[in-house]
Short mmCIF file of C-alpha atoms and ligand atoms in Angstrom, two decimals:
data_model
loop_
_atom_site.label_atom_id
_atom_site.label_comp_id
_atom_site.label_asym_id
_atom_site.label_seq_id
_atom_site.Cartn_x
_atom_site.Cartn_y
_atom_site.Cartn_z
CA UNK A 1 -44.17 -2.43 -7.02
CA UNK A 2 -41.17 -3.51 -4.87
CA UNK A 3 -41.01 -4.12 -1.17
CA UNK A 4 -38.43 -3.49 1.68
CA UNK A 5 -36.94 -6.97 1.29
CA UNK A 6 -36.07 -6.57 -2.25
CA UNK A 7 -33.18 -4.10 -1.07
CA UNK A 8 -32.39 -5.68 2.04
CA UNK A 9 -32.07 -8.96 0.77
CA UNK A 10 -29.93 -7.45 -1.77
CA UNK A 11 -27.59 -5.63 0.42
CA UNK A 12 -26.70 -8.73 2.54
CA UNK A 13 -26.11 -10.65 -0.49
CA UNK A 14 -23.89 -8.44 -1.81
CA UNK A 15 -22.23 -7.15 1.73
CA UNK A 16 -23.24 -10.28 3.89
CA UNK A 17 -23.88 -10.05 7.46
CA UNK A 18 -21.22 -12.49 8.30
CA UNK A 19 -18.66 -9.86 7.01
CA UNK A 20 -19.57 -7.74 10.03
CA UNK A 21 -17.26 -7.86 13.27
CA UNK A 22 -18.56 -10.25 16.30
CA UNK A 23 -19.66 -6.24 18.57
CA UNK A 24 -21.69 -5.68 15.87
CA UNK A 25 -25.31 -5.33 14.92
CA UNK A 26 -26.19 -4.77 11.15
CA UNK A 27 -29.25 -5.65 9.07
CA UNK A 28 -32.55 -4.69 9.17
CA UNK A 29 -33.33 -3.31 13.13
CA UNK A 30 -36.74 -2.13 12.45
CA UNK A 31 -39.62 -2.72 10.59
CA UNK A 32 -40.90 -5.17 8.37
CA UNK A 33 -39.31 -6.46 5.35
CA UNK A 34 -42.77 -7.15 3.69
CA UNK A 35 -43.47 -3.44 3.73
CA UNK A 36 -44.08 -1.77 0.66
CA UNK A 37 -41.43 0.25 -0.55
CA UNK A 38 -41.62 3.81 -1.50
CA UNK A 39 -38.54 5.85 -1.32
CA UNK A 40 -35.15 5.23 0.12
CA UNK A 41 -32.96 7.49 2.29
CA UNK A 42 -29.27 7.41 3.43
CA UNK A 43 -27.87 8.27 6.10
CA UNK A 44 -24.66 8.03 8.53
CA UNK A 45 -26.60 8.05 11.23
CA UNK A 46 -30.26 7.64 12.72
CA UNK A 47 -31.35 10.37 14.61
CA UNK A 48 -34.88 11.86 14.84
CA UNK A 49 -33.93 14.76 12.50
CA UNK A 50 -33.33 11.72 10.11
CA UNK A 51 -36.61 10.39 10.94
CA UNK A 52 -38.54 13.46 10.23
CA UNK A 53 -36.57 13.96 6.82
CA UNK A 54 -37.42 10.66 6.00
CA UNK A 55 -41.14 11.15 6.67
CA UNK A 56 -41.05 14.23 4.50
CA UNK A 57 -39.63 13.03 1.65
CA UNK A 58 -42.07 9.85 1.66
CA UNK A 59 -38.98 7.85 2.32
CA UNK A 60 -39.79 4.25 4.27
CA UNK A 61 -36.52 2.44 3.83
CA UNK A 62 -33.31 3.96 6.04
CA UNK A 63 -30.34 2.85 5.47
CA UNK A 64 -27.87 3.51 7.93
CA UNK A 65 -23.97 3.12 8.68
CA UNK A 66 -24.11 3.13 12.29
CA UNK A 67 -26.36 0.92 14.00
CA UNK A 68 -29.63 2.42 15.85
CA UNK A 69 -29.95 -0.35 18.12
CA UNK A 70 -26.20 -1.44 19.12
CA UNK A 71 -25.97 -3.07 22.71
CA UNK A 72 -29.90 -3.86 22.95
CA UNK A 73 -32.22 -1.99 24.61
CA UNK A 74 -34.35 -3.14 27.58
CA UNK A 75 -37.07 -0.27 26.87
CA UNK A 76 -38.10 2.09 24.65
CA UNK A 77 -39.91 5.02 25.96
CA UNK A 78 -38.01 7.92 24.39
CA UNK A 79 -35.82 8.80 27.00
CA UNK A 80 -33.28 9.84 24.74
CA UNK A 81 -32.91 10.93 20.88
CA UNK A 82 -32.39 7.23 19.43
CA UNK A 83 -35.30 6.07 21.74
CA UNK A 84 -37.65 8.78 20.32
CA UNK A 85 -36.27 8.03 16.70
CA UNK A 86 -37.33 4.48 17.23
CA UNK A 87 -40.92 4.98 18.24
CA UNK A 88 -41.06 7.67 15.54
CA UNK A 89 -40.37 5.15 12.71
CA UNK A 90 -42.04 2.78 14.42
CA UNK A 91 -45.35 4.83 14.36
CA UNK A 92 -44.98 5.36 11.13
CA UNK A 93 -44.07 2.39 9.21
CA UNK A 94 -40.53 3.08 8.27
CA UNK A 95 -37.99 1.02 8.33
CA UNK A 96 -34.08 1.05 9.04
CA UNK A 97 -31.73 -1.06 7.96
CA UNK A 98 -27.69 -0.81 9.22
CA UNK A 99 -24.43 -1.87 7.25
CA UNK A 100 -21.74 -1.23 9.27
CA UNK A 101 -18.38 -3.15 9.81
CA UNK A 102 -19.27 -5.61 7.13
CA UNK A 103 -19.52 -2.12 4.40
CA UNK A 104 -16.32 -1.28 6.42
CA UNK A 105 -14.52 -4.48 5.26
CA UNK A 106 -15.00 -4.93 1.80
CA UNK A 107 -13.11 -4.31 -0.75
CA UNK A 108 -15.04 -1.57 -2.69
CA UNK A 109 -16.26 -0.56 0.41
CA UNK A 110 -16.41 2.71 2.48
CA UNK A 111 -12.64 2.60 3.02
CA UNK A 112 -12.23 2.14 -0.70
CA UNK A 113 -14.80 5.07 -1.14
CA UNK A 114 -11.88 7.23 1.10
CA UNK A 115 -9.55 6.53 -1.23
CA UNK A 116 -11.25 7.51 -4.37
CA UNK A 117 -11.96 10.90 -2.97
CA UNK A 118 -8.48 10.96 -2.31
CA UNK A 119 -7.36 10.13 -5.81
CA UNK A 120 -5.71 7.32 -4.85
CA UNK A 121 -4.56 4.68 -7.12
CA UNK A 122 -3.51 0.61 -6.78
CA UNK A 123 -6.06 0.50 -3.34
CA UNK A 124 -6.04 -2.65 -1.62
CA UNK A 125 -6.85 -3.68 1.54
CA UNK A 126 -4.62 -2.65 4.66
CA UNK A 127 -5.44 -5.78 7.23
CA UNK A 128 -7.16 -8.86 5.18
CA UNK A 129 -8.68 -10.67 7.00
CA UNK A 130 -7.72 -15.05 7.84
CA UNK A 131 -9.87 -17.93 7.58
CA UNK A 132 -12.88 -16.90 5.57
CA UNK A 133 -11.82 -18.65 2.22
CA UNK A 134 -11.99 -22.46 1.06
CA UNK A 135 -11.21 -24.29 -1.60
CA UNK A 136 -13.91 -26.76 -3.21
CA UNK A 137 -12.36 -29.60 -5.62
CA UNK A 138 -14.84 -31.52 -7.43
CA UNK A 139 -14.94 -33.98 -10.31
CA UNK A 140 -17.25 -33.81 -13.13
CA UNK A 141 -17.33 -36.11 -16.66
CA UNK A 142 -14.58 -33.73 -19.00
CA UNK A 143 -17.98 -32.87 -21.83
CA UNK A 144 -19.29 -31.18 -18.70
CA UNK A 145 -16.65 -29.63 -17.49
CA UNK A 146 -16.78 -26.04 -18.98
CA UNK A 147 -20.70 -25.32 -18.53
CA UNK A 148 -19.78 -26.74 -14.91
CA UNK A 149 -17.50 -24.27 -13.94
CA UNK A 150 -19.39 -21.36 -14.86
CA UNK A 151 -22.14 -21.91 -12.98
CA UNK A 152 -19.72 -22.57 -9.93
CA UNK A 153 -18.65 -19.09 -10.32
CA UNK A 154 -22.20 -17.78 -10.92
CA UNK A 155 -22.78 -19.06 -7.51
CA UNK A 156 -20.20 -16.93 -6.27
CA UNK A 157 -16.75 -18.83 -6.84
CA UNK A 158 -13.18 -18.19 -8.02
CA UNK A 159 -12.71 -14.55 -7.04
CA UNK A 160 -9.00 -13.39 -6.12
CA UNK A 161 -8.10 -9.89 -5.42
CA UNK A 162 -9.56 -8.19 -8.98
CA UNK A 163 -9.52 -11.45 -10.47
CA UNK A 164 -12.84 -13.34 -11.16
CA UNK A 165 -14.06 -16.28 -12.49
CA UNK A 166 -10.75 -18.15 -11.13
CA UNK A 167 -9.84 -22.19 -11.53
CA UNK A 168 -7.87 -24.88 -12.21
CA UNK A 169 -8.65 -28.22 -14.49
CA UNK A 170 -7.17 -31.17 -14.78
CA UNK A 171 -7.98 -34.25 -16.18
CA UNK A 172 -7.67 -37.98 -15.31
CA UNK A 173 -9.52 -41.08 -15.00
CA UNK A 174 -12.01 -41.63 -12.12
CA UNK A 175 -13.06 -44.86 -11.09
CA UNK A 176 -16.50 -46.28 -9.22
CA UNK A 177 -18.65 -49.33 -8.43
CA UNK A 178 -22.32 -48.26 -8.12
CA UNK A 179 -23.74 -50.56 -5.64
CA UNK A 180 -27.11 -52.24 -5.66
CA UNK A 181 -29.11 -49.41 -3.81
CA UNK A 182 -27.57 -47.11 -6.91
CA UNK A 183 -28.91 -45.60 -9.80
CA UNK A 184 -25.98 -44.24 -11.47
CA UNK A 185 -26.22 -41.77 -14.42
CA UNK A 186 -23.06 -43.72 -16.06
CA UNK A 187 -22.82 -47.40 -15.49
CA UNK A 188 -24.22 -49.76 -14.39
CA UNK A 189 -24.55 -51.63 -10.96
CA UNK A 190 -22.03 -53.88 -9.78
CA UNK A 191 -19.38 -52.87 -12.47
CA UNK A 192 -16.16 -51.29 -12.01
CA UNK A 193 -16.76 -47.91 -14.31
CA UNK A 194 -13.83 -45.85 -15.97
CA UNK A 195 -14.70 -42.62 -16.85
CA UNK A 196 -12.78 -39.73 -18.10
CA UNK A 197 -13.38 -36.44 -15.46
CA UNK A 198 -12.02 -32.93 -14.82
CA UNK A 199 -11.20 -32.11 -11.76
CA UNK A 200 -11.92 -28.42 -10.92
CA UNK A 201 -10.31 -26.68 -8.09
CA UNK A 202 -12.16 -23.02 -7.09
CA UNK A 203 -11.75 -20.88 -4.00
CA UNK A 204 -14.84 -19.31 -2.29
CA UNK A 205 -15.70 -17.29 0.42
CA UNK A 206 -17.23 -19.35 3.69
CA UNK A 207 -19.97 -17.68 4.01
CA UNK A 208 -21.24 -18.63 0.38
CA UNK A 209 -20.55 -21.84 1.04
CA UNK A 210 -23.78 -23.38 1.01
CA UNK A 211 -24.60 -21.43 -2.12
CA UNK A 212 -22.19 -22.94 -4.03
CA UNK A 213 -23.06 -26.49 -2.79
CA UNK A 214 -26.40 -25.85 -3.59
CA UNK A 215 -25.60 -25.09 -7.11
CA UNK A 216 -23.31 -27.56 -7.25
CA UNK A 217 -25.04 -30.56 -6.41
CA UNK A 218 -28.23 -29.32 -8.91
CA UNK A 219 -25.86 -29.02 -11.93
CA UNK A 220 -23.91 -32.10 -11.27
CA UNK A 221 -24.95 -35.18 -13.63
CA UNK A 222 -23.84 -38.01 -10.94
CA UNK A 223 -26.01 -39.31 -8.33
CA UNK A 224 -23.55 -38.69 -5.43
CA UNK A 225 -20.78 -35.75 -6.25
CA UNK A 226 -17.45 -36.70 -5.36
CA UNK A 227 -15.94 -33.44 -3.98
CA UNK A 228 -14.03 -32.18 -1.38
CA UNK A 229 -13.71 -29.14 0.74
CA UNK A 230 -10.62 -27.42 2.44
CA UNK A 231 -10.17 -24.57 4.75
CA UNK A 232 -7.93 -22.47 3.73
CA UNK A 233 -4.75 -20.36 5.48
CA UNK A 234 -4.61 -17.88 2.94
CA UNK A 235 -5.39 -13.79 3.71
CA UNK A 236 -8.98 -13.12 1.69
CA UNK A 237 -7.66 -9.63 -0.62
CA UNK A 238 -11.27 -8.75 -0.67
CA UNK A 239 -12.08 -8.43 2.91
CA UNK A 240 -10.29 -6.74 5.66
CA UNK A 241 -10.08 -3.79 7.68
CA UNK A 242 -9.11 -0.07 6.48
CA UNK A 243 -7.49 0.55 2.84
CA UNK A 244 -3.85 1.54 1.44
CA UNK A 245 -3.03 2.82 -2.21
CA UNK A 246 -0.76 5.43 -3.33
CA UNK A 247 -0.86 8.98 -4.82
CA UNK A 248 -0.50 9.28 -8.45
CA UNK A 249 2.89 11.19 -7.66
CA UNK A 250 4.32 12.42 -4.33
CA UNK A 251 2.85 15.13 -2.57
CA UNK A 252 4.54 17.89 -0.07
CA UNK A 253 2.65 16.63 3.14
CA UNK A 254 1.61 19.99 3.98
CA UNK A 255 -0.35 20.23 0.58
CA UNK A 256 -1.43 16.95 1.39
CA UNK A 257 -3.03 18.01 4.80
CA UNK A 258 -4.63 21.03 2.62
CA UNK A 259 -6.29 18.35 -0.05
CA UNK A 260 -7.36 16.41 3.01
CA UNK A 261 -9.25 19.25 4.84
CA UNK A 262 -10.60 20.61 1.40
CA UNK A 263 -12.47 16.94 0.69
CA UNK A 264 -13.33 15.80 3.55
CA UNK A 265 -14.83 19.35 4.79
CA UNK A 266 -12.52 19.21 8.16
CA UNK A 267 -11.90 22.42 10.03
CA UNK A 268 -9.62 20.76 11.77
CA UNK A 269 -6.69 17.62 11.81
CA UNK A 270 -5.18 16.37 14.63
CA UNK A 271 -2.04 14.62 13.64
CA UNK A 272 1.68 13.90 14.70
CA UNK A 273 4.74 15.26 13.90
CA UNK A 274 5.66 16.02 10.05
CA UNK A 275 8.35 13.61 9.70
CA UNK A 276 9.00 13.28 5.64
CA UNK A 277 8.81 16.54 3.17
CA UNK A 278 6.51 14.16 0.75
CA UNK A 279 3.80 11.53 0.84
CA UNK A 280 3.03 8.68 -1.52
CA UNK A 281 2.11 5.80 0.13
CA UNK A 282 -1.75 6.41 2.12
CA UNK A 283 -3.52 4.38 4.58
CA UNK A 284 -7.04 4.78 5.46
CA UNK A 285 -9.35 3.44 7.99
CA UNK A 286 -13.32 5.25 8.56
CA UNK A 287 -13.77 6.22 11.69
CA UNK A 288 -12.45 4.58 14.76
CA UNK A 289 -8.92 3.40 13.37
CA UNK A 290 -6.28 3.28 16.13
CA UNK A 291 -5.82 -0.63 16.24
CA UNK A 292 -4.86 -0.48 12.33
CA UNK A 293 -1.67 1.56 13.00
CA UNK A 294 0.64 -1.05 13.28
CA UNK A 295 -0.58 -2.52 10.07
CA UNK A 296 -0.49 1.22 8.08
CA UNK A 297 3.31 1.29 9.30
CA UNK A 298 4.32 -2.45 8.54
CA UNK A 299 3.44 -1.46 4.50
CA UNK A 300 5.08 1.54 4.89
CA UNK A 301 2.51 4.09 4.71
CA UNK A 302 3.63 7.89 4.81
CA UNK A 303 0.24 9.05 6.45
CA UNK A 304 -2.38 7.11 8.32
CA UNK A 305 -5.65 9.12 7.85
CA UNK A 306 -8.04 7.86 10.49
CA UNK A 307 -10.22 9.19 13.78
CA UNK A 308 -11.07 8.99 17.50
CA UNK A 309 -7.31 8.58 18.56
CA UNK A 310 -6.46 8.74 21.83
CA UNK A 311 -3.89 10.85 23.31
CA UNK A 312 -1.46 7.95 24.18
CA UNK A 313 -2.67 6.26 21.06
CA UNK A 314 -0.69 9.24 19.12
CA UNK A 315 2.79 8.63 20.53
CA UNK A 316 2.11 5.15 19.08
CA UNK A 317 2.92 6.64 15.81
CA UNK A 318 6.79 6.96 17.55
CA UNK A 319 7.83 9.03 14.59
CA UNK A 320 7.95 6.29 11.84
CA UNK A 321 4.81 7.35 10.18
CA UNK A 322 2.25 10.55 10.30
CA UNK A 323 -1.28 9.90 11.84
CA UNK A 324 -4.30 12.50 10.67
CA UNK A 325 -7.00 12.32 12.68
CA UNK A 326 -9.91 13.98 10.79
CA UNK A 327 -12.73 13.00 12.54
CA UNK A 328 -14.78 10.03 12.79
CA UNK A 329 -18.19 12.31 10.53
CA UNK A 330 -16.00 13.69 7.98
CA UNK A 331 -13.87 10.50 7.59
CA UNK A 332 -17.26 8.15 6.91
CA UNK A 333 -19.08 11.18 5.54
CA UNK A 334 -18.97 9.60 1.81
CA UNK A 335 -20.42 6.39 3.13
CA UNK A 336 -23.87 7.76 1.77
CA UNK A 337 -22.65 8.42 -1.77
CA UNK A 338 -21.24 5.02 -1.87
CA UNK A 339 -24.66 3.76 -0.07
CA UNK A 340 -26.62 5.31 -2.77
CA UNK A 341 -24.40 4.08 -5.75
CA UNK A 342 -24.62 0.65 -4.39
CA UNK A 343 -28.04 0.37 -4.65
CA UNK A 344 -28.97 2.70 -7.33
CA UNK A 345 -27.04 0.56 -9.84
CA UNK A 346 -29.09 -2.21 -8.85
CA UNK A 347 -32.72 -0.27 -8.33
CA UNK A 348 -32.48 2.72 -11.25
CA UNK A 349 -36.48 2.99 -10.69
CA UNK A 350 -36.07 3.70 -6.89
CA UNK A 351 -35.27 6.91 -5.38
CA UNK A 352 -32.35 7.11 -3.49
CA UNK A 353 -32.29 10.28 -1.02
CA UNK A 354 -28.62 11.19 0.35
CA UNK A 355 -29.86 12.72 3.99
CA UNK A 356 -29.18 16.53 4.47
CA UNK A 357 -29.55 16.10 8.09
CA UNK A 358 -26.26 16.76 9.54
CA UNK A 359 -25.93 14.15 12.04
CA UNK A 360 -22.44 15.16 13.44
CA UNK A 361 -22.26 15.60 17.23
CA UNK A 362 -19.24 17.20 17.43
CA UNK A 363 -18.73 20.91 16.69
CA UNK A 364 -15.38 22.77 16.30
CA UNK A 365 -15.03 26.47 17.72
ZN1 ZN B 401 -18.29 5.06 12.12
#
């Protein structure tokens, strides 16, 4: 038997909550995590088409890109489609769960999921993100030292770019008095102790900060842990907004613009001037993506493939780069494969529906 929770709890370990921008509104919007879980569905979006799919296919768990409830509601009396969604899965116990910007900023996330379709190789994030690493220094008695570190990066330490299970060791001689109030695991009160220690220098992400602590302080032999914590200036490789990686060789843009249409099922690009014969170098951002342009043409991207740009937002592109915009559905459309992979991999006993329900509002004639 497993229960709502199970997934949910899973999800915003492995895609916290915190990763999510400050206008946004993920996690679990309705319904109770203690429900039991049947099936699961994905979706883009949550409209009540989605809803009734979801009923039919004994589904109780949604989970969502977009956000149901986004700016709050101050009623609910289904004056509208998302109104009349809500009350539908409220009546009947199912429950929806959003992961929006913080999927969007990931490394491995639905930008990431863009550029596999694509083919694209050496992806990395286009705009990493500032001040969500630290670095945690602590020292430990050298014997320990190795069995130490591994649970610090069990707890979710030492992960660079695609390199995990990251430190640094030194050792040295640490020196302390226990007092009389002590009870010291080496020493003895009132005696200047010498004892040989590693010190071990990790980075971590903020937001599994306390984590980390946690396991630190359990595994830790001494009484009171000598460590220290620093913030950190440095960009965080595996969070960020929108994506960049390169073709496997160049490609004549206008074959490019072909591929593009063929996987991402768009009748239609809107884009800028042609400017270079070729493309290598590809930047990505999932729907809205106008505020990344400056960041797509400071690494040199070719194209920028993105959606929802404004008119004036196009001349932005001033002939230094090419902007496709292919629509903000078919640019996120994968986001339920990559939903579905995600938590497959971790559930293989729990269906995983990928919703049929065409949730685009926008139709090209
Ligand atoms: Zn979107």
């Amino acid at each position: 038997m497993n229960y709502i929770h199970e997934i949910t709890t899973y999800l915003n370990t492995e895609i916290p909550l915190q990763y999510q921008e400050s206008y946004d509104n993920c996690g679990l919007l309705v319904g109770s995590p203690d429900f039991e879980l049947k099936n699961v569905l994905v979706t883009l979006d949550v409209t009540e088409d989605v809803i009734n799919e979801a009923f039919m296919n004994e589904c109780n768990l949604i989970v969502a890109h977009h956000p149901i409830i986004f700016k709050g509601l101050k009623s609910i009396t289904g004056k509208n489609n998302f109104e009349r969604a809500i009350i539908r899965a409220i009546k009947n116990d199912i429950a929806i769960f959003a992961i929006h910007t913080n999927l969007d900023n990931i490394s491995g996330g639905v930008n990431f999921k863009i550029a596999e379709k694509l083919a694209l190789t050496n992806i990395k994030i286009l705009a990493p993100k500032f001040d969500s690493l630290k670095k945690l220094t602590v020292f430990i008695p050298i014997e320990k030292a190795e069995e130490f570190t591994k649970t610090l990066h069990n707890a979710g330490a030492g992960n660079i770019g695609n390199y995990q299970e990251c430190s640094f060791t030194s050792d040295g001689m640490g020196t302390f008095r226990p007092n009389e109030k002590s009870n010291p695991a080496i020493g003895q009160r009132n005696k200047l102790e010498h004892v040989r220690e590693t010190k071990i220098e990790v980075i971590l992400p903020s937001h599994a900060e306390k984590n980390i602590l946690t396991a630190m302080q359990k595994a830790h032999p001494y009484e009171e842990v000598a460590y220290y914590l620093s913030k950190l200036d440095n960009q965080n490789q595996n969070l960020g907004s929108g994506a960049i990686g390169e073709l496997p060789n160049e490609m004549r843009t206008e074959y490019f613009l072909d591929k593009i249409k063929a996987v991402f099922r768009a009748k239609t690009i809107r884009h800028t001037k042609q400017i270079k014969a070729t493309v290598k170098r590809i930047a990505i951002c999932g729907g809205a993506g106008s505020f990344l342009l400056k960041n797509a043409m400071a690494q040199n991207a070719d194209i920028f493939i993105s959606s929802d740009f404004k008119y004036h937002e196009f001349f932005d592109a001033d002939d230094k780069i090419m902007v496709a915009d292919i629509g903000h559905y078919e640019s996120e459309q994968y986001t339920k494969d990559l939903l579905q992979e995600i938590i497959s991999e971790k559930f293989p006993n729990i269906a995983v529906l990928l919703s049929k329900a065409n949730t685009n509002p926008v139709f090209y004639t």
